[in-house]
């Protein structure tokens, strides 16, 4: 790092492979100035490669007109348009996924000079399709004067031919593993223009290293976390790194385990004000954060029905107005919605149910009011067609009308998430020149895409413990470095080729990740770099994963192996607390006595439940412990039974004796039954209008007619009777317990 500090001291620009290493170098340089006794110094000029390219492009075009540099979302939109319009795409293909793959293939094609002429196409439909899409993409960009980010080095190279850079600050590249053909050409052009360009690698060192084996992947993570906790207790200032090759898939499990060991109090406080004692380099999609997910659900709700569980989650979200103060009432509203049996719910139906609940019980008044004004605004924009920049204003306004992001104070991470989402909404304006005017649903789909494409990682002031992927770990210095998941099937990694480019050419050009030989070389270089940038290096792997037995990577073959059993220490609080538990068994066989004159709900079911299980009767009828209902497609058995019950009640209210039933001829009987069925179905439509469409009603009417006709034939063969009461409500007393009962028919 001293060589890099020297470059910065002479005002060189230092360029790194990634943003995290750039931040690490800046912090290291500032710390060195403080230790040298300086009180002020010029800021270090350290940039990741992509940022340096953009800055150089802006500087080169400062005094002349330039083409518009396409943002990632603009490129994706252009690729999607081209793919959808091509003959290679049909309705069964996902144009969005194809656009992402094509964008990556284009970047590789440009960076390494992969040829796409007809001689290499062969019979591959994918390669032929990409060739046509790439030509159309390039033609589109030339026609409009747009510049793809993948072409930045090539564009800059053209501009350097007529310039001299002898007086410009030098350029130092640090910890680059491999430069593409296009990048090497640009750097040679910089040198030819007089710019001093240097490539620096971390000074070779020899860390003390060891190899540890754990019994399972879970145990490996707990073991690493426990050792980190011990190191932090001994040396709070220690810089610790954890490299996880498959960080994208292991992120959530790793964070759960690290929270359990390094900050167990977080499980008791879902919204802690302090950041975690570690950082994870890999961000996650912005749309997965609760605040953003709630906002997107509100916007979806404006144009489409939401599934019943989604509406329930939205009602209980703290990111709506009154999310805390009306939480109990909204839970009851969720219960009421579930009782309706609907699979999906519209915003209008939710407002109607909320309005009725507010009138009857005085609950959810704030929600009812905000929903009413929100619906009025929604109706005015549903059918609009306008530019994405205009939709940005709409997408900011609509969630705020429902009180987003909520009434409680946001913690640091939530605040950063909300600010980032607002930036993403505003970034939709970039799509104006690419897409033109859009409808509501199309504009919303692009907002969802933009939020999904945006990776977010909350900023943390404490970076003593960093969890990194393999690429992010390059060049960062640590006192202790743990490299996990180093078994023989994960390290070196398996090759990953791009299906849109000729495989033979990819391998001939030695493009990264296209062959086992390349992966082996990369793994060896990465291990040398870890050894050069750490004092203590620990490799680990799990000997068993699911039903498979794992062996250490062959690159670790010369290391002594330490078999590490998971130790339950101070860092593993959950198991420590569980191990220290002392069980106390208390028999509680009686509930408080019922007050005099208590009237139980549930009718005769009270007696049935009491006979089957006294505790169940207590839980259901006295504590009200009932499961939440779920939406259902069509009518379930209970609803069909209730509908038949209603038909029979209506029929026997009119036909009050067996004699009257026998007097009816076949046509008259069908007429009476039909009238009862139609009336019952009209009642049912009030609750299940979502299901009882004309076609469904026709089928259900035929079913009810057949059942009641068969029942009428049985009634005719009974002994003579007349109906004294039908659906009569009564109150009965059973051992002092008052029950409400309803007699079907006497």
XYZ file of C-alpha atoms in Angstrom:
746
model
C 0.000 0.000 0.000
C 3.002 2.332 0.477
C 3.545 2.470 -3.275
C -0.062 3.539 -3.763
C 0.307 6.223 -1.075
C 3.371 7.478 -2.939
C 1.362 7.692 -6.177
C -1.394 9.631 -4.429
C 1.126 11.976 -2.817
C 2.378 12.977 -6.268
C -1.262 13.607 -7.320
C -1.703 10.523 -9.505
C -5.158 9.149 -10.133
C -5.464 5.639 -8.698
C -7.921 3.344 -10.481
C -9.241 0.148 -8.877
C -11.331 -2.825 -10.113
C -14.210 -2.030 -7.756
C -15.705 0.675 -5.564
C -14.966 -1.028 -2.244
C -11.222 -1.159 -2.888
C -11.283 2.520 -3.903
C -12.915 3.386 -0.593
C -10.392 1.251 1.298
C -7.426 3.020 -0.355
C -8.927 6.445 0.376
C -9.412 5.579 4.058
C -5.895 4.117 4.274
C -4.361 7.239 2.713
C -6.273 9.581 5.040
C -5.236 7.538 8.075
C -1.594 7.720 6.964
C -1.813 11.522 6.733
C -3.242 11.711 10.249
C -0.464 9.490 11.590
C 2.070 11.758 9.865
C 0.760 14.655 11.927
C -0.939 16.511 9.096
C -4.079 18.547 9.784
C -5.028 19.167 6.154
C -4.152 17.544 2.824
C -5.441 17.274 -0.711
C -8.060 14.563 -1.091
C -6.926 11.316 -2.668
C -8.095 10.846 -6.253
C -9.160 7.187 -6.207
C -11.856 5.847 -8.550
C -13.150 2.483 -9.704
C -12.535 1.798 -13.391
C -16.126 2.540 -14.512
C -16.193 5.897 -12.711
C -12.804 6.864 -14.181
C -14.072 6.104 -17.689
C -17.148 8.285 -17.189
C -15.152 11.166 -15.737
C -12.636 11.005 -18.569
C -15.465 10.947 -21.108
C -17.095 13.997 -19.527
C -13.749 15.818 -19.457
C -12.952 14.965 -23.091
C -16.329 16.339 -24.223
C -16.442 19.407 -22.015
C -16.105 21.924 -24.852
C -17.828 20.027 -27.641
C -21.129 18.355 -28.352
C -21.194 14.713 -27.430
C -23.446 11.722 -27.717
C -25.714 10.801 -24.844
C -24.054 8.189 -22.614
C -26.714 5.556 -22.041
C -27.540 4.725 -18.433
C -27.951 1.003 -17.594
C -31.756 1.301 -17.491
C -31.730 3.028 -20.897
C -29.637 0.285 -22.447
C -31.928 -2.374 -20.992
C -34.995 -0.587 -22.384
C -33.426 -0.337 -25.825
C -32.426 -4.009 -25.853
C -35.940 -5.002 -24.758
C -37.546 -2.954 -27.519
C -35.264 -4.460 -30.148
C -35.834 -8.026 -28.940
C -39.618 -7.656 -28.757
C -39.740 -6.290 -32.302
C -37.522 -9.023 -33.761
C -38.633 -12.195 -35.496
C -36.549 -14.258 -33.041
C -38.840 -13.424 -30.101
C -42.347 -14.716 -29.501
C -44.891 -14.449 -26.705
C -43.521 -17.524 -24.915
C -40.126 -15.862 -24.343
C -39.349 -13.375 -21.586
C -38.021 -10.308 -23.405
C -36.797 -8.791 -20.124
C -34.546 -11.752 -19.303
C -33.306 -11.950 -22.887
C -32.477 -8.228 -22.775
C -30.262 -8.716 -19.708
C -28.436 -11.636 -21.328
C -28.020 -9.700 -24.582
C -26.672 -6.659 -22.713
C -24.034 -8.834 -21.027
C -23.136 -10.518 -24.332
C -22.781 -7.107 -25.989
C -20.369 -5.954 -23.272
C -18.253 -9.104 -23.763
C -18.412 -8.813 -27.553
C -17.155 -5.208 -27.440
C -14.576 -5.699 -24.666
C -12.855 -8.702 -26.282
C -13.522 -8.104 -29.956
C -15.646 -11.211 -30.508
C -16.563 -11.434 -34.205
C -20.167 -12.111 -35.185
C -19.906 -12.631 -38.946
C -21.845 -15.406 -40.667
C -18.876 -17.794 -40.806
C -19.061 -18.322 -37.045
C -22.808 -18.581 -36.709
C -23.212 -22.220 -37.628
C -26.639 -23.578 -36.789
C -27.007 -21.856 -33.403
C -30.288 -19.976 -33.293
C -29.216 -18.052 -30.161
C -26.034 -16.686 -31.749
C -27.864 -15.760 -34.952
C -30.526 -13.950 -32.946
C -27.950 -12.009 -30.945
C -26.077 -11.065 -34.126
C -29.247 -9.456 -35.515
C -30.074 -7.763 -32.202
C -26.521 -6.410 -31.823
C -26.569 -4.948 -35.334
C -29.893 -3.281 -34.662
C -28.677 -1.980 -31.282
C -25.524 -0.509 -32.843
C -27.532 1.021 -35.688
C -30.012 2.526 -33.247
C -27.240 4.104 -31.157
C -25.486 5.552 -34.217
C -28.738 6.963 -35.581
C -29.556 8.793 -32.347
C -26.001 9.670 -31.317
C -26.119 7.473 -28.211
C -23.051 5.872 -26.631
C -23.193 2.461 -24.959
C -21.125 2.193 -21.781
C -19.423 -0.890 -23.164
C -17.999 1.289 -25.957
C -16.545 4.001 -23.679
C -12.900 2.821 -23.978
C -13.219 2.720 -27.786
C -14.786 6.198 -27.910
C -12.114 7.614 -25.608
C -9.387 6.039 -27.736
C -10.612 7.982 -30.779
C -10.553 11.245 -28.840
C -7.037 10.637 -27.522
C -5.574 10.499 -31.035
C -5.812 14.274 -31.371
C -4.808 15.190 -27.798
C -1.708 15.321 -25.658
C -1.855 14.261 -22.013
C 1.738 14.911 -21.050
C 0.725 17.509 -18.449
C -2.121 15.414 -16.992
C -1.715 13.600 -13.632
C -0.353 10.079 -13.890
C -2.585 7.025 -13.830
C -1.945 4.109 -11.455
C -3.942 0.882 -11.818
C -3.983 -1.164 -8.622
C -4.849 -4.851 -8.061
C -6.316 -5.553 -11.501
C -6.413 -9.281 -12.186
C -7.049 -9.054 -15.915
C -7.665 -6.222 -18.389
C -9.788 -6.742 -21.508
C -8.412 -6.270 -25.007
C -10.306 -2.976 -25.335
C -8.996 -1.693 -21.990
C -5.403 -2.563 -22.899
C -5.790 -0.684 -26.191
C -7.073 2.386 -24.329
C -4.161 2.328 -21.882
C -1.675 2.035 -24.754
C -3.360 5.038 -26.339
C -3.004 6.963 -23.077
C 0.713 6.176 -22.995
C 1.091 7.221 -26.653
C -0.537 10.566 -25.774
C 2.064 11.193 -23.079
C 0.156 10.022 -20.009
C 2.207 8.143 -17.412
C 0.417 4.830 -16.775
C 1.552 2.323 -14.146
C 0.140 -1.029 -13.056
C 0.756 -1.974 -9.426
C 0.010 -5.212 -7.600
C 0.067 -5.727 -3.808
C 3.568 -6.466 -2.543
C 4.111 -10.210 -2.288
C 3.951 -11.457 1.271
C 3.493 -14.723 3.069
C 0.582 -14.887 5.446
C 0.343 -17.528 8.115
C -2.365 -19.842 6.877
C -4.354 -22.854 7.985
C -7.100 -25.126 6.706
C -10.155 -25.881 8.855
C -12.860 -28.453 8.297
C -16.376 -28.312 9.756
C -19.104 -30.903 9.696
C -21.688 -28.779 7.864
C -22.116 -25.462 6.060
C -24.095 -24.055 8.972
C -21.419 -25.124 11.432
C -18.732 -23.563 9.229
C -20.455 -20.181 9.343
C -21.018 -20.403 13.092
C -17.384 -21.418 13.557
C -16.075 -18.452 11.531
C -18.423 -16.055 13.324
C -17.326 -17.405 16.714
C -13.649 -16.922 15.870
C -14.366 -13.382 14.690
C -16.120 -12.661 18.010
C -13.065 -13.907 19.904
C -10.685 -11.780 17.807
C -12.834 -8.689 18.346
C -12.807 -9.245 22.112
C -9.006 -9.465 22.127
C -8.416 -6.643 19.637
C -11.378 -4.316 18.932
C -9.368 -2.492 16.223
C -8.576 -5.647 14.223
C -9.475 -5.592 10.509
C -11.175 -8.863 9.607
C -12.301 -10.121 6.211
C -14.577 -13.023 5.282
C -14.555 -14.189 1.657
C -17.620 -16.190 0.591
C -17.375 -17.389 -3.055
C -21.139 -18.023 -3.316
C -22.133 -14.895 -1.379
C -25.216 -14.210 -3.515
C -26.895 -17.471 -2.459
C -25.539 -17.585 1.098
C -26.097 -13.940 2.055
C -29.302 -14.300 4.071
C -28.131 -17.375 5.991
C -24.751 -15.799 6.707
C -26.342 -12.591 8.035
C -28.689 -14.589 10.264
C -25.760 -16.496 11.784
C -23.506 -13.438 12.122
C -26.338 -11.536 13.815
C -26.848 -14.463 16.189
C -23.179 -14.507 17.182
C -21.931 -10.929 16.789
C -25.066 -8.973 17.724
C -27.676 -11.264 19.328
C -29.700 -8.328 20.668
C -30.862 -7.566 17.128
C -33.346 -10.447 17.287
C -35.173 -8.617 20.101
C -35.301 -5.297 18.237
C -36.475 -5.536 14.603
C -35.606 -1.853 13.991
C -32.315 -1.200 15.791
C -30.875 2.304 15.518
C -27.235 1.149 15.434
C -25.685 -0.485 12.333
C -24.431 -4.059 12.319
C -20.852 -4.677 13.503
C -20.020 -6.023 10.031
C -20.686 -5.070 6.415
C -21.607 -7.257 3.450
C -20.177 -6.141 0.111
C -22.879 -7.653 -2.041
C -25.969 -5.490 -2.136
C -29.443 -6.910 -2.671
C -32.191 -5.801 -4.991
C -33.776 -2.570 -3.775
C -37.244 -4.022 -4.368
C -36.699 -6.643 -1.624
C -36.557 -4.050 1.166
C -39.796 -3.749 3.122
C -40.276 0.003 2.580
C -39.795 -0.266 -1.194
C -41.892 -3.431 -1.442
C -44.757 -1.644 0.343
C -44.547 1.358 -2.012
C -44.557 -0.878 -5.095
C -47.541 -2.813 -3.757
C -49.437 0.464 -3.300
C -48.709 1.381 -6.908
C -49.732 -2.090 -8.142
C -52.951 -1.793 -6.126
C -53.837 1.319 -8.098
C -54.277 -0.648 -11.335
C -54.744 -4.305 -10.365
C -56.243 -6.463 -7.682
C -53.790 -7.881 -5.160
C -53.850 -11.400 -3.750
C -55.487 -11.639 -0.323
C -52.212 -12.296 1.611
C -50.609 -9.315 -0.146
C -53.434 -7.032 0.932
C -53.141 -8.333 4.491
C -49.386 -7.648 4.518
C -49.995 -4.152 3.136
C -52.617 -3.415 5.793
C -50.191 -4.387 8.562
C -47.232 -2.563 7.016
C -45.678 0.144 9.233
C -45.016 2.162 6.060
C -48.632 3.347 5.711
C -50.201 6.259 7.544
C -51.489 4.972 10.885
C -49.503 1.746 10.512
C -48.650 1.834 14.219
C -51.670 3.571 15.780
C -54.293 1.569 13.823
C -52.449 -1.746 13.763
C -55.025 -3.628 15.835
C -57.979 -2.334 13.822
C -56.259 -3.181 10.555
C -55.629 -6.709 11.755
C -59.392 -7.030 12.329
C -59.976 -5.595 8.863
C -57.674 -8.273 7.449
C -59.747 -10.924 9.250
C -62.946 -9.476 7.770
C -61.481 -9.545 4.255
C -60.385 -13.161 4.665
C -63.873 -14.221 5.745
C -65.194 -13.088 2.375
C -63.259 -15.930 0.734
C -61.939 -13.781 -2.116
C -58.648 -14.785 -3.694
C -57.871 -11.225 -4.750
C -59.078 -7.828 -3.576
C -59.435 -4.532 -5.435
C -58.668 -1.176 -3.879
C -62.349 -0.227 -4.240
C -63.475 -3.327 -2.341
C -60.960 -2.713 0.422
C -62.199 0.855 0.776
C -65.815 -0.358 0.954
C -65.006 -2.894 3.689
C -62.904 -0.337 5.582
C -65.700 2.220 5.333
C -68.226 -0.284 6.735
C -65.849 -1.236 9.585
C -65.281 2.430 10.375
C -69.020 3.086 10.574
C -69.818 0.035 12.668
C -66.833 -0.231 14.995
C -65.020 3.082 14.642
C -61.784 1.405 13.495
C -59.371 2.281 10.694
C -60.712 5.794 10.233
C -57.349 7.161 9.101
C -56.972 4.345 6.573
C -60.513 4.871 5.294
C -59.961 8.593 4.803
C -56.602 8.234 3.062
C -57.920 5.415 0.844
C -60.826 7.581 -0.275
C -58.655 10.495 -1.409
C -56.088 8.085 -2.880
C -58.748 6.320 -4.985
C -59.939 9.640 -6.362
C -56.382 10.419 -7.492
C -55.896 6.903 -8.877
C -58.992 7.113 -11.076
C -57.637 10.276 -12.701
C -54.311 8.659 -13.739
C -55.209 5.054 -14.608
C -55.908 5.793 -18.260
C -53.251 8.467 -18.826
C -50.434 8.120 -21.341
C -47.450 10.308 -20.576
C -43.657 10.438 -20.532
C -41.727 8.439 -17.908
C -40.560 11.715 -16.323
C -44.217 12.644 -15.752
C -44.925 9.200 -14.329
C -42.067 9.819 -11.873
C -44.110 12.606 -10.277
C -47.168 10.333 -10.138
C -45.213 7.496 -8.524
C -43.897 9.871 -5.861
C -47.352 11.325 -5.134
C -49.519 8.184 -4.926
C -47.630 6.375 -2.107
C -47.300 9.629 -0.140
C -51.102 10.005 -0.220
C -51.282 6.743 1.744
C -48.735 8.061 4.229
C -45.642 6.320 2.855
C -43.071 5.827 4.397
C -45.140 5.713 7.609
C -45.614 7.586 10.867
C -42.761 6.148 12.941
C -39.178 7.366 12.749
C -37.088 5.414 10.256
C -33.841 3.801 11.329
C -30.623 4.493 9.419
C -31.017 1.647 6.913
C -34.693 2.405 6.208
C -33.917 6.086 5.685
C -31.191 5.233 3.158
C -33.527 2.782 1.396
C -36.293 5.388 1.080
C -33.879 7.992 -0.289
C -32.469 5.512 -2.807
C -35.951 4.520 -3.981
C -36.841 8.157 -4.555
C -33.718 8.475 -6.681
C -34.775 5.405 -8.686
C -38.232 6.909 -9.258
C -36.667 10.120 -10.540
C -34.339 8.103 -12.788
C -37.355 7.043 -14.868
C -36.966 10.394 -16.639
C -33.931 8.862 -18.376
C -36.342 6.685 -20.357
C -38.034 9.658 -22.061
C -35.843 9.604 -25.207
C -35.845 5.805 -25.425
C -39.470 4.822 -24.758
C -41.609 7.924 -25.279
C -45.127 8.010 -23.798
C -46.312 5.057 -21.687
C -49.480 3.888 -19.994
C -49.708 3.419 -16.222
C -49.007 -0.319 -16.140
C -46.100 -0.117 -18.570
C -44.506 2.758 -16.651
C -44.973 0.870 -13.375
C -43.356 -2.244 -14.856
C -40.285 -0.143 -15.682
C -40.171 1.237 -12.155
C -40.327 -2.340 -10.821
C -37.541 -3.312 -13.245
C -35.403 -0.339 -12.189
C -35.874 -1.143 -8.490
C -35.057 -4.794 -9.151
C -31.922 -3.893 -11.131
C -30.666 -1.531 -8.421
C -28.463 -3.282 -5.867
C -28.415 -1.543 -2.510
C -26.165 -1.873 0.505
C -26.699 0.464 3.457
C -23.662 2.545 4.368
C -22.004 1.635 7.634
C -19.354 3.672 9.486
C -17.790 0.510 10.924
C -15.890 -1.639 8.416
C -13.698 -3.625 10.793
C -15.431 -6.834 9.711
C -16.157 -7.110 5.987
C -17.934 -9.977 4.240
C -16.894 -10.058 0.589
C -17.193 -11.958 -2.637
C -14.045 -13.147 -4.376
C -13.805 -10.174 -6.757
C -14.534 -7.562 -4.069
C -11.758 -8.900 -1.831
C -8.961 -8.117 -4.310
C -6.319 -5.810 -2.838
C -7.972 -5.038 0.508
C -5.654 -5.521 3.478
C -6.764 -7.485 6.539
C -5.146 -8.655 9.729
C -7.295 -11.787 9.664
C -8.867 -13.185 6.499
C -11.280 -16.137 6.463
C -11.999 -17.777 3.084
C -14.973 -20.138 3.260
C -16.609 -22.809 1.114
C -13.282 -24.048 -0.288
C -14.249 -27.600 -1.205
C -13.216 -29.300 -4.434
C -16.481 -28.687 -6.301
C -16.613 -24.964 -5.518
C -12.972 -23.910 -5.899
C -11.896 -23.416 -8.628
C -15.343 -22.453 -9.899
C -17.017 -24.120 -12.861
C -16.786 -22.283 -16.230
C -19.744 -20.180 -17.330
C -20.039 -19.389 -21.037
C -22.305 -16.898 -22.765
C -24.804 -18.692 -25.000
C -25.107 -15.703 -27.357
C -21.434 -15.790 -28.401
C -19.511 -18.525 -30.288
C -17.997 -20.849 -27.686
C -14.827 -21.564 -29.681
C -14.070 -17.852 -30.008
C -14.746 -17.202 -26.313
C -12.166 -19.822 -25.362
C -9.683 -18.821 -28.057
C -9.676 -15.239 -26.734
C -9.304 -16.522 -23.146
C -12.359 -14.584 -22.037
C -12.875 -14.840 -18.245
C -14.865 -17.778 -16.895
C -15.028 -19.635 -20.229
C -12.732 -22.588 -19.487
C -11.518 -24.743 -16.620
C -7.944 -23.595 -17.318
C -8.933 -19.951 -16.898
C -10.770 -20.708 -13.640
C -7.743 -22.569 -12.280
C -5.425 -19.684 -13.084
C -7.845 -17.185 -11.560
C -8.136 -19.253 -8.354
C -4.346 -19.423 -8.006
C -3.963 -15.669 -8.567
C -6.715 -14.916 -6.041
C -5.048 -17.080 -3.400
C -1.695 -15.356 -3.995
C -3.391 -11.991 -3.588
C -5.070 -13.040 -0.336
C -1.724 -14.208 0.973
C -0.143 -10.867 0.030
C -2.800 -8.708 1.688
C -3.425 -10.514 4.994
C -1.418 -11.420 8.065
C -3.402 -14.507 9.118
C -5.245 -16.518 6.476
C -7.757 -19.277 7.274
C -9.329 -21.488 4.608
C -12.348 -23.570 5.587
C -14.885 -25.945 4.107
C -17.728 -28.221 5.231
C -17.101 -31.959 4.974
C -20.816 -32.653 4.463
C -23.423 -30.688 2.539
C -26.915 -32.155 2.345
C -26.264 -35.845 1.484
C -22.917 -35.204 -0.195
C -19.416 -35.688 1.188
C -17.063 -32.817 0.371
C -13.277 -32.788 0.095
C -10.935 -29.809 0.301
C -9.960 -28.015 -2.887
C -6.824 -29.461 -4.464
C -5.262 -26.006 -4.223
C -5.263 -26.484 -0.431
C -3.651 -29.919 -0.557
C -0.322 -28.841 0.969
C -1.921 -27.268 4.051
C -2.297 -28.982 7.401
C -5.934 -29.547 8.267
C -7.445 -28.623 11.617
C -10.651 -30.447 12.544
C -12.737 -27.809 14.265
C -15.733 -28.830 16.362
C -18.169 -26.012 16.990
C -17.520 -24.568 20.420
C -20.414 -22.976 22.274
C -18.804 -19.886 23.740
C -19.820 -16.387 24.700
C -20.334 -15.511 21.040
C -23.012 -18.146 20.454
C -25.733 -16.737 22.670
C -28.728 -18.677 21.396
C -27.206 -22.082 22.174
C -25.695 -20.800 25.428
C -29.077 -19.651 26.684
C -30.744 -22.866 25.558
C -28.069 -25.004 27.234
C -28.494 -23.098 30.500
C -32.293 -23.532 30.575
C -33.959 -25.301 33.506
C -37.364 -26.692 32.726
C -40.248 -26.123 35.105
C -43.451 -28.052 34.505
C -46.714 -26.594 35.852
C -50.024 -28.391 35.522
C -52.871 -25.992 34.750
C -56.030 -28.038 34.290
C -58.730 -25.481 35.055
C -59.802 -22.176 33.571
C -61.468 -19.278 35.448
C -65.152 -19.844 36.132
C -67.669 -18.347 33.770
C -69.551 -15.319 35.121
C -73.212 -15.788 35.968
C -75.455 -15.489 32.936
C -72.552 -15.855 30.492
C -73.782 -16.244 26.931
C -71.381 -18.344 24.838
C -70.884 -17.729 21.142
C -70.815 -20.552 18.653
C -74.150 -22.177 19.310
C -74.247 -25.951 19.583
C -70.597 -26.139 18.443
C -69.644 -25.256 22.021
C -70.965 -28.640 23.201
C -69.346 -30.534 20.313
C -65.937 -28.925 20.910
C -66.190 -29.413 24.681
C -66.923 -33.111 24.198
C -64.033 -33.532 21.733
C -61.390 -31.446 23.570
C -62.068 -29.127 26.539
C -58.951 -27.049 25.837
C -60.017 -26.530 22.225
C -63.435 -25.368 23.411
C -61.734 -22.959 25.839
C -59.338 -21.617 23.187
C -61.970 -21.208 20.485
C -65.045 -20.036 22.372
C -63.510 -18.098 25.255
C -60.220 -16.852 23.848
C -61.433 -16.499 20.255
C -58.409 -18.399 18.913
C -59.495 -19.075 15.361
C -57.202 -19.584 12.341
C -57.117 -16.915 9.665
C -59.128 -17.909 6.633
C -57.607 -18.117 3.178
C -58.941 -17.087 -0.194
C -60.354 -19.830 -2.333
C -61.124 -20.368 -5.999
C -64.840 -20.954 -6.317
C -67.044 -21.953 -3.387
C -65.650 -24.319 -0.773
C -67.628 -27.112 0.911
C -68.809 -24.838 3.722
C -70.109 -22.202 1.302
C -71.815 -24.779 -0.916
C -73.434 -26.314 2.157
C -74.610 -22.905 3.391
C -76.038 -22.120 -0.031
C -77.981 -25.399 -0.085
C -79.144 -24.702 3.481
C -80.493 -21.309 2.361
C -82.325 -22.858 -0.614
C -84.054 -25.461 1.606
C -85.031 -22.798 4.152
C -86.650 -20.675 1.436
C -88.371 -23.691 -0.124
C -89.925 -24.953 3.140
C -90.993 -21.473 4.143
C -93.296 -21.620 1.096
C -94.165 -25.351 1.079
C -95.310 -25.776 4.669
C -96.645 -29.369 4.580
C -96.136 -32.711 2.933
C -99.599 -32.467 1.431
C -98.679 -29.206 -0.322
C -95.493 -30.816 -1.602
C -97.326 -33.862 -3.029
C -99.938 -31.660 -4.753
C -97.248 -30.006 -6.869
C -96.805 -31.512 -10.321
C -93.316 -31.783 -11.822
C -93.305 -28.376 -13.529
C -94.750 -26.584 -10.499
C -92.201 -28.272 -8.220
C -89.331 -27.197 -10.483
C -90.740 -23.670 -10.523
C -90.846 -23.485 -6.696
C -87.355 -24.937 -6.361
C -86.048 -22.595 -9.065
C -87.418 -19.559 -7.261
C -85.762 -20.630 -4.006
C -82.465 -21.318 -5.782
C -82.485 -17.966 -7.601
C -83.246 -16.063 -4.392
C -80.448 -17.863 -2.515
C -77.997 -17.146 -5.321
C -78.900 -13.461 -5.249
C -78.084 -13.407 -1.536
C -74.775 -15.191 -2.240
C -73.791 -12.653 -4.906
C -73.644 -9.934 -2.280
C -70.724 -11.683 -0.575
C -69.061 -13.505 -3.494
C -69.653 -11.304 -6.522
C -66.043 -12.034 -7.512
C -66.853 -15.722 -8.022
C -70.513 -15.847 -9.012
C -70.194 -14.883 -12.665
C -73.113 -15.726 -15.003
C -71.414 -18.942 -16.164
C -70.615 -20.037 -12.610
C -74.174 -19.205 -11.455
C -75.585 -21.371 -14.246
C -73.506 -24.363 -13.147
C -74.279 -23.851 -9.454
C -78.019 -23.462 -10.207
C -78.091 -26.818 -11.986
C -76.335 -28.484 -9.027
C -78.749 -27.013 -6.478
C -81.793 -27.892 -8.569
C -80.726 -31.561 -8.775
C -80.039 -31.805 -5.033
C -83.296 -30.179 -3.934
C -85.351 -32.254 -6.409
C -83.853 -35.463 -4.935
C -84.513 -34.149 -1.439
C -88.151 -33.394 -2.358
C -88.636 -36.997 -3.533
C -87.415 -38.259 -0.149
C -89.774 -35.839 1.630
C -92.735 -37.202 -0.301
C -92.070 -40.726 1.021
C -92.007 -39.663 4.680
C -94.900 -39.839 7.101
C -97.359 -36.953 6.865
C -96.080 -33.697 8.430
C -96.508 -29.943 8.450
C -93.866 -27.274 9.120
C -94.333 -25.443 12.434
C -91.110 -23.413 12.377
C -88.268 -22.799 9.933
C -84.918 -21.187 10.814
C -86.227 -20.179 14.241
C -83.723 -18.570 16.639
C -83.891 -19.783 20.251
C -81.895 -19.509 23.446
C -81.278 -22.700 25.381
C -79.799 -23.336 28.801
C -77.403 -26.272 29.293
C -76.158 -26.580 32.849
C -76.345 -22.834 33.373
C -74.597 -22.100 30.092
C -76.736 -20.010 27.765
C -76.419 -20.899 24.093
C -77.919 -19.328 21.037
C -79.339 -21.943 18.688
C -81.191 -21.843 15.404
C -83.649 -24.617 14.593
C -83.522 -25.681 10.942
C -87.064 -27.002 10.726
C -89.709 -28.341 13.072
